[in-house]
XYZ file of N, CA, C and O in Angstrom:
544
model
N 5.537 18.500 18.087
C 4.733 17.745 17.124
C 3.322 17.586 17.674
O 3.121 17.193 18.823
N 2.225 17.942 16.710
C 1.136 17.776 17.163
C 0.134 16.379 17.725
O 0.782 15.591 18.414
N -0.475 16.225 17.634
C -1.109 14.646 18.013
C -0.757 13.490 16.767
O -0.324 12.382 17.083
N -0.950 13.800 15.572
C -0.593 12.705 14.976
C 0.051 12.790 13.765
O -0.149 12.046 12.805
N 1.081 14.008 13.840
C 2.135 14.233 12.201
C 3.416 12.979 12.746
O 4.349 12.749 11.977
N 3.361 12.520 13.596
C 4.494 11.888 13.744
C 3.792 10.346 12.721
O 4.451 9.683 11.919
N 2.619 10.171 13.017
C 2.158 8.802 12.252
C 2.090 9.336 10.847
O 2.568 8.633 9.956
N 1.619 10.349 10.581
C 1.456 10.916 9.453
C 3.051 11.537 8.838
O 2.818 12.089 7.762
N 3.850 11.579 9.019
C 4.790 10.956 8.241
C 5.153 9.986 8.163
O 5.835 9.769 7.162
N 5.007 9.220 8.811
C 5.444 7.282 8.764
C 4.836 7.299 7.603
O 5.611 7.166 6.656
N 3.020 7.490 7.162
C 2.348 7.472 6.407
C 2.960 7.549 4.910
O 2.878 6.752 3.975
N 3.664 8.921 5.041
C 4.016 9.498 3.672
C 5.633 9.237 3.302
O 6.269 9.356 2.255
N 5.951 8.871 4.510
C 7.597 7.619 4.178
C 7.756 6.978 3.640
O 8.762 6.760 2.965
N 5.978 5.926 3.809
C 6.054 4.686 3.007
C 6.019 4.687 1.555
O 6.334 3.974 0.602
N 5.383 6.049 1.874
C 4.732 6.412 0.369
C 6.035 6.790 -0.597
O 6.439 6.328 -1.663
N 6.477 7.802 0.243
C 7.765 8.377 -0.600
C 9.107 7.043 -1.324
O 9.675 6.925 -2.410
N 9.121 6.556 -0.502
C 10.108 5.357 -0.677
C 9.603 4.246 -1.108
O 10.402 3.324 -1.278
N 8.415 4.049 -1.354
C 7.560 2.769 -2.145
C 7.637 3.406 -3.995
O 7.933 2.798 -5.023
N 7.243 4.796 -3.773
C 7.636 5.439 -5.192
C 8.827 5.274 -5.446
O 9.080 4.368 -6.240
N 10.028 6.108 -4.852
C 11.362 5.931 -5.253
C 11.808 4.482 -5.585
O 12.514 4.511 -6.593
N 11.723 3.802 -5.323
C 12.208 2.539 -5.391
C 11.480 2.009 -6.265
O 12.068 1.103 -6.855
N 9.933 2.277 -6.771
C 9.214 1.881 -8.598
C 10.069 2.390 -9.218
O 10.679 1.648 -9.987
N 10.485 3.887 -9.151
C 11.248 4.268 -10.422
C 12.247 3.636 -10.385
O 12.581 2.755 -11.177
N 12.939 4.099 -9.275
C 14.428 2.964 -9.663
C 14.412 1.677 -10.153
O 15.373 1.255 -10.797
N 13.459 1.012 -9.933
C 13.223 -0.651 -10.904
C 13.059 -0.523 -11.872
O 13.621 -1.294 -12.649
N 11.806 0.996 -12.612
C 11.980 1.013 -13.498
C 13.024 1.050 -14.763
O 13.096 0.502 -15.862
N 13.779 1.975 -14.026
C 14.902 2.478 -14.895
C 15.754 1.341 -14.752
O 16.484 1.105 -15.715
N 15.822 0.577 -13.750
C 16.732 -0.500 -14.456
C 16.351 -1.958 -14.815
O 16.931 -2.938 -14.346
N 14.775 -2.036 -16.158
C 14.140 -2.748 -16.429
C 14.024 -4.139 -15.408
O 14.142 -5.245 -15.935
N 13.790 -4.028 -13.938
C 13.740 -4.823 -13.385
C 12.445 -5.349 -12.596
O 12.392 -5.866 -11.481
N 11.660 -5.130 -13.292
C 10.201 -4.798 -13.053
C 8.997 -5.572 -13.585
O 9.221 -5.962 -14.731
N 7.761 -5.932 -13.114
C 6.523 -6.587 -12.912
C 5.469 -5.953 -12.909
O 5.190 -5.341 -11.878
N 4.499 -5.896 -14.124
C 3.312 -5.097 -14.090
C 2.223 -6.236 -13.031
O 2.153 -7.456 -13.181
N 1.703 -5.669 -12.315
C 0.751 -6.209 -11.644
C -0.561 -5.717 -11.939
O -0.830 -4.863 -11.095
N -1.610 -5.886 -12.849
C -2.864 -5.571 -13.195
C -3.630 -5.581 -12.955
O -4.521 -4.876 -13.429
N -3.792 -6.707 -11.724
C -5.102 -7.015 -11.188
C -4.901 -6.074 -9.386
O -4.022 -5.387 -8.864
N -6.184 -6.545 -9.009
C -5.976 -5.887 -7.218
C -4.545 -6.650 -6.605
O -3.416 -6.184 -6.456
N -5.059 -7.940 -6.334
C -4.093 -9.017 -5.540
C -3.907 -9.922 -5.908
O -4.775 -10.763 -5.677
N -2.552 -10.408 -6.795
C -2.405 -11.723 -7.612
C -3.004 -11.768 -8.663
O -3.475 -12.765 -9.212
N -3.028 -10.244 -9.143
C -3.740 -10.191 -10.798
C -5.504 -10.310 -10.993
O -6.065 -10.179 -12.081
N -6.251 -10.604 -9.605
C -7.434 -10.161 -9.431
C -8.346 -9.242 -10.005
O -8.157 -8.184 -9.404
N -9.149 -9.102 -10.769
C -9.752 -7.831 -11.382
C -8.567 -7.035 -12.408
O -8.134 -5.890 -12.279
N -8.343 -7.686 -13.075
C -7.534 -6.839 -13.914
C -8.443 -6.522 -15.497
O -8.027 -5.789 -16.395
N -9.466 -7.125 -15.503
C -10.512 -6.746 -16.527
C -11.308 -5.520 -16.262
O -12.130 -5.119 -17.086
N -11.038 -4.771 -14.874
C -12.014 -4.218 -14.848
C -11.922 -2.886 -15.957
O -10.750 -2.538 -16.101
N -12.803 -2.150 -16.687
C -12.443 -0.645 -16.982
C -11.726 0.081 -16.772
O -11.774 0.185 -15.547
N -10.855 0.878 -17.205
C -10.768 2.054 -16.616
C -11.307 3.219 -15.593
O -10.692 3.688 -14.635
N -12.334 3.485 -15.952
C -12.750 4.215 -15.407
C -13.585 3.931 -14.036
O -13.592 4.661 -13.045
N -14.311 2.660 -14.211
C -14.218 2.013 -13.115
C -13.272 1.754 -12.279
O -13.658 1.464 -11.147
N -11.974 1.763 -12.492
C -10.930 1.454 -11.752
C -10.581 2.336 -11.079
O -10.582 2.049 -9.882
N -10.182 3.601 -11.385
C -10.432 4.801 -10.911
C -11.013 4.937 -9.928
O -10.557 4.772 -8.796
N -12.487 5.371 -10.322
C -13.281 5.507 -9.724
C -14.187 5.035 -8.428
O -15.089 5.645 -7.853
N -13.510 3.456 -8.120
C -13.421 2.391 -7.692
C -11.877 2.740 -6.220
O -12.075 2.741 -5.006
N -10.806 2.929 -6.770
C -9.383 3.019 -6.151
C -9.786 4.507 -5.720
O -9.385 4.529 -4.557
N -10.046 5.094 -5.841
C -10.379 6.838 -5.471
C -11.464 6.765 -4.337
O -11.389 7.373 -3.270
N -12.288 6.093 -4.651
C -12.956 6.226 -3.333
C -13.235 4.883 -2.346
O -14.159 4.951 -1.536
N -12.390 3.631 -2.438
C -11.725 3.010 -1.601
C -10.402 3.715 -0.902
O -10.408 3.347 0.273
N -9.474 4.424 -1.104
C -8.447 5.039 -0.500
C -9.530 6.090 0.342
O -9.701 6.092 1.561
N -10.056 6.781 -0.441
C -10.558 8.081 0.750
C -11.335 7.762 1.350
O -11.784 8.799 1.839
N -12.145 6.571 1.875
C -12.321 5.665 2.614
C -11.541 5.426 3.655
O -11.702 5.813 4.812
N -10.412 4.567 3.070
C -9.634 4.242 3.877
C -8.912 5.307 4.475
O -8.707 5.188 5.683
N -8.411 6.482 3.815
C -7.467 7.530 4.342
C -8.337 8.517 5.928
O -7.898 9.012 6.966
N -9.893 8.363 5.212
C -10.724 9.226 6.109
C -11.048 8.637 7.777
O -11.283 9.341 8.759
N -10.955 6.784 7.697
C -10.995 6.429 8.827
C -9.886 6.196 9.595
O -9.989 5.967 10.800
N -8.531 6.241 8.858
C -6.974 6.376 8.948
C -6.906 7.804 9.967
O -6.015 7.853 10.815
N -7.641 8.661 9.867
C -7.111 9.968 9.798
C -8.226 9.973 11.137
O -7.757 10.379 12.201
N -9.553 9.577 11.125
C -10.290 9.370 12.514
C -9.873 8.372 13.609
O -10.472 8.320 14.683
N -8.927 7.658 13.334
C -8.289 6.803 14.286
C -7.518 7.615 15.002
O -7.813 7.998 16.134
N -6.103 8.041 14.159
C -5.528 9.128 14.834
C -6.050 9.648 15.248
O -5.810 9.527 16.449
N -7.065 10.572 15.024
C -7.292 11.433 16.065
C -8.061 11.047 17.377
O -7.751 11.608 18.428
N -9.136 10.027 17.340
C -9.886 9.655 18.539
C -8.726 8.501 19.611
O -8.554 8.575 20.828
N -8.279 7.797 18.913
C -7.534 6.666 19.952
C -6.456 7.210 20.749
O -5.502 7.928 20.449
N -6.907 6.600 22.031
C -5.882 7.148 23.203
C -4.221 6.965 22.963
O -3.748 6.031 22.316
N -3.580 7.814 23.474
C -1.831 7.735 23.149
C -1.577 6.380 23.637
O -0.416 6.086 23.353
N -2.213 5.366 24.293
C -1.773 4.288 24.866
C -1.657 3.200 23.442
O -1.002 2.162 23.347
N -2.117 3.545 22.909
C -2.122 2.451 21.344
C -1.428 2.987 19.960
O -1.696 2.967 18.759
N -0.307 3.513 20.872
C 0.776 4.034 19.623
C 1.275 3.087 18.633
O 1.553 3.375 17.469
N 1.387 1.715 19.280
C 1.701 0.893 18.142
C 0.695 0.578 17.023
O 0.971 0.491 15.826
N -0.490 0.422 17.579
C -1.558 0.112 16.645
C -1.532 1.814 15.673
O -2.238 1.928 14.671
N -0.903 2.642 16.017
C -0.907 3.489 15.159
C 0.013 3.735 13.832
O -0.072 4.262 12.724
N 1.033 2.953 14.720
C 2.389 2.614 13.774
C 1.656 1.965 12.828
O 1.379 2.516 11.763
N 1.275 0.751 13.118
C 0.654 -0.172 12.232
C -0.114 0.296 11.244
O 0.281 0.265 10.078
N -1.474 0.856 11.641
C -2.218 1.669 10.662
C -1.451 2.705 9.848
O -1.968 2.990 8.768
N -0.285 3.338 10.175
C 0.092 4.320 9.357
C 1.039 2.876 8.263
O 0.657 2.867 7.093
N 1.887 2.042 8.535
C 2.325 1.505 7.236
C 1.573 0.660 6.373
O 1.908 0.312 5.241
N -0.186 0.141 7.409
C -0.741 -0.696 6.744
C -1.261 0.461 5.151
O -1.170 0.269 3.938
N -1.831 1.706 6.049
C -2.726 3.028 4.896
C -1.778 3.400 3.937
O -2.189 3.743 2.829
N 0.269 3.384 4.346
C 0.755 4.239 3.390
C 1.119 3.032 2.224
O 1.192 3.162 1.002
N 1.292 1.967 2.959
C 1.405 1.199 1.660
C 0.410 0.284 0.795
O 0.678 -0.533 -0.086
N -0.851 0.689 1.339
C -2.462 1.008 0.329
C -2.338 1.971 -0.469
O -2.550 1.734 -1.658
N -1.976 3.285 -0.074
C -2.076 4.633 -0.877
C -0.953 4.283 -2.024
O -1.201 4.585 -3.191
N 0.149 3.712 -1.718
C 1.224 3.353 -2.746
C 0.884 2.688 -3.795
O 1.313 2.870 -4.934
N -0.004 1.787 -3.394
C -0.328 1.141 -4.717
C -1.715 1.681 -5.691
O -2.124 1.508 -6.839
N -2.126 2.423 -4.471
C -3.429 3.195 -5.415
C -3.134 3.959 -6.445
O -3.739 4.194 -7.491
N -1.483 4.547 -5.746
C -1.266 5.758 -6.959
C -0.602 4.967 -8.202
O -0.639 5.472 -9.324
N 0.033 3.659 -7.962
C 0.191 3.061 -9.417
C -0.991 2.815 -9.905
O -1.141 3.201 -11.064
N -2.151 2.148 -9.263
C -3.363 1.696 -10.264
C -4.303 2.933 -10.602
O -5.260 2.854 -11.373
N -3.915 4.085 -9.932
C -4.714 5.008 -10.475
C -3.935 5.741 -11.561
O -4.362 6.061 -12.670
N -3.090 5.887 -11.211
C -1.759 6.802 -12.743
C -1.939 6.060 -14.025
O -2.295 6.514 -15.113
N -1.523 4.419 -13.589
C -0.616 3.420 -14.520
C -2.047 2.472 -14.857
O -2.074 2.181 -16.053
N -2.860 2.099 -14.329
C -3.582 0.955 -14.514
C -3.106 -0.474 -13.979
O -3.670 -1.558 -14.127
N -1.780 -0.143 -13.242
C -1.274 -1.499 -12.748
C -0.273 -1.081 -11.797
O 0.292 0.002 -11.955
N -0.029 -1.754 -10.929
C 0.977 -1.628 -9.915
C 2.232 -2.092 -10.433
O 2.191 -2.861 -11.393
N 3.232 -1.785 -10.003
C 4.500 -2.396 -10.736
C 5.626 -3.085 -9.276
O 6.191 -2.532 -8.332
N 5.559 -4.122 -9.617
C 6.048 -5.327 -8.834
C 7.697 -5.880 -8.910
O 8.038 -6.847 -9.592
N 8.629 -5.061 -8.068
C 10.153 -5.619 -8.720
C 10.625 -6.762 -7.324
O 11.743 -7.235 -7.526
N 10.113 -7.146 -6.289
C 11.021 -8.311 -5.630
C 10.480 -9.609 -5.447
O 9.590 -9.933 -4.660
N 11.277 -10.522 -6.475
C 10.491 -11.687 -6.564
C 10.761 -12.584 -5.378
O 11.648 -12.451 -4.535
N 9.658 -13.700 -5.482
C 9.678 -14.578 -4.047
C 9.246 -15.549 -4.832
O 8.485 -15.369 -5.784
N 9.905 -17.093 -4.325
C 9.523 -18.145 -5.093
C 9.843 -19.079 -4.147
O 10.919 -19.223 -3.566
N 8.550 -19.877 -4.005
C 8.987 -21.114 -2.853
C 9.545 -22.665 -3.901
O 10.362 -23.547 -3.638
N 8.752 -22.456 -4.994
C 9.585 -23.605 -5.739
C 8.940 -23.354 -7.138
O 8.290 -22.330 -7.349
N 9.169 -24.482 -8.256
C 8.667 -23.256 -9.980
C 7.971 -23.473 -9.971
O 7.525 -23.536 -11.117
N 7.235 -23.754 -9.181
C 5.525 -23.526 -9.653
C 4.522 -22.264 -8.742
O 3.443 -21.739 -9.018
N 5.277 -22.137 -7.803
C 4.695 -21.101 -6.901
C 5.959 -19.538 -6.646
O 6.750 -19.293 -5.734
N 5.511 -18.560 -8.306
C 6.221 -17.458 -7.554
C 5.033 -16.251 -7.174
O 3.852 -16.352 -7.507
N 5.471 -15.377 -6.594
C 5.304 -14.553 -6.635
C 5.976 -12.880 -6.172
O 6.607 -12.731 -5.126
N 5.727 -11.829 -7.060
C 6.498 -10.599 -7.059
C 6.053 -9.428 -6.936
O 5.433 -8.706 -7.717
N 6.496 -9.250 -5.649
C 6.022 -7.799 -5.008
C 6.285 -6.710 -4.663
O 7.316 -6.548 -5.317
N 6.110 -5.569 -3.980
C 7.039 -4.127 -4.220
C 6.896 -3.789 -2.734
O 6.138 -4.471 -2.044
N 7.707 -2.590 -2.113
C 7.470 -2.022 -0.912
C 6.336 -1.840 -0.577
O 6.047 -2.222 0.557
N 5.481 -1.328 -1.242
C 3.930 -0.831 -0.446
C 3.319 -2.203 0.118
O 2.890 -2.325 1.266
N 3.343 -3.368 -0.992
C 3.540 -4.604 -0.187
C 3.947 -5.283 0.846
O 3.225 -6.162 1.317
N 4.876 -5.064 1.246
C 6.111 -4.846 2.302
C 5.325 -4.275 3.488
O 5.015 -4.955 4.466
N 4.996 -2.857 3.320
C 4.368 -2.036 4.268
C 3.007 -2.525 4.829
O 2.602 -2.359 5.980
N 2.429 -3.103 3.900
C 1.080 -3.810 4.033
C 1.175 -4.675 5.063
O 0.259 -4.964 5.834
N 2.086 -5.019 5.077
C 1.985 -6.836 5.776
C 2.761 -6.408 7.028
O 2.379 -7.032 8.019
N 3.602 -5.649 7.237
C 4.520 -4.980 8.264
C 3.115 -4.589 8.889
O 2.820 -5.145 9.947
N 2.225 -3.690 8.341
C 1.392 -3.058 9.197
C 0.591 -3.851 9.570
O 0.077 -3.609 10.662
N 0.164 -5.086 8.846
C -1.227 -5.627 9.417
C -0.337 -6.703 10.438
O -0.979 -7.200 11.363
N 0.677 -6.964 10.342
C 1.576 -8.057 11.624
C 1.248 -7.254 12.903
O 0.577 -7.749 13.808
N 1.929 -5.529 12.964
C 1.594 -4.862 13.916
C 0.267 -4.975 14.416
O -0.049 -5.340 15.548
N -0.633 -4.566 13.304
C -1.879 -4.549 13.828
C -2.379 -5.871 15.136
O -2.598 -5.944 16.345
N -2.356 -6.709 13.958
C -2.437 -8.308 14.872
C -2.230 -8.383 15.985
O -3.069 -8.544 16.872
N -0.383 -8.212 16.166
C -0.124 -8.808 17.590
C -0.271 -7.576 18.668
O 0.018 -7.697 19.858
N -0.785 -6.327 18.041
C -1.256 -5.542 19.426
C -2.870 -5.482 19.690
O -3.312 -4.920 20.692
């Protein structure tokens, strides 16, 4: 394995299995349109702005994703772990708001009825990666 396909599938793991698991919610109507960025945030924006907006925030993000790997010493493999589930489960939700116009949200969390909220794997991956990030 070369210098960094091992992060770079972590990358596209998250990805693969953040998709599989939308459809499967889908199909069994168990599912949450999420419209906005974060907590329904910007969900007025355009179309095409949105796009255009999510397209070149990801290749942004994917391009300094992809210069990390390659410049940072093998000694900060975890911080690589990290960056690969924090980027794949960014890219996960880009490809719902760029396909769909909304992310689609199936595992709910509720601390009591006035405070829920419902989120999906790429979510998951997000927060997995930025914990990593943190404590290394």
């Amino acid at each position: 394995m070369n210098k960094i396909s091992k992060y770079m599938s972590l990358f596209a793991l998250v990805i693969f299995i953040d998709q599989v698991s939308k459809t499967i919610s889908k199909s069994m109507n168990s599912f949450h349109y999420n419209e906005g960025i974060m907590f329904g945030l910007y969900s007025d924006i355009p179309d095409t702005y949105r796009i255009i907006f999510l397209c070149s925030f990801f290749g942004y993000i994917f391009f300094i994703y992809i210069l990390f790997l390659q410049l940072a010493p093998a000694s900060l493999s975890n911080l690589k772990y990290g960056t690969s589930f924090l980027s794949g489960g960014i890219f996960g939700n880009v490809i719902d708001r760029t396909l769909y116009g909304k992310s689609i949200d199936f595992i709910p969390f509720s601390v009591n009825t006035q405070f829920e909220v419902v989120f999906n794997l790429a979510d998951v991956a997000q927060w997995i990666g930025a914990i990593i990030i943190v404590f290394n």
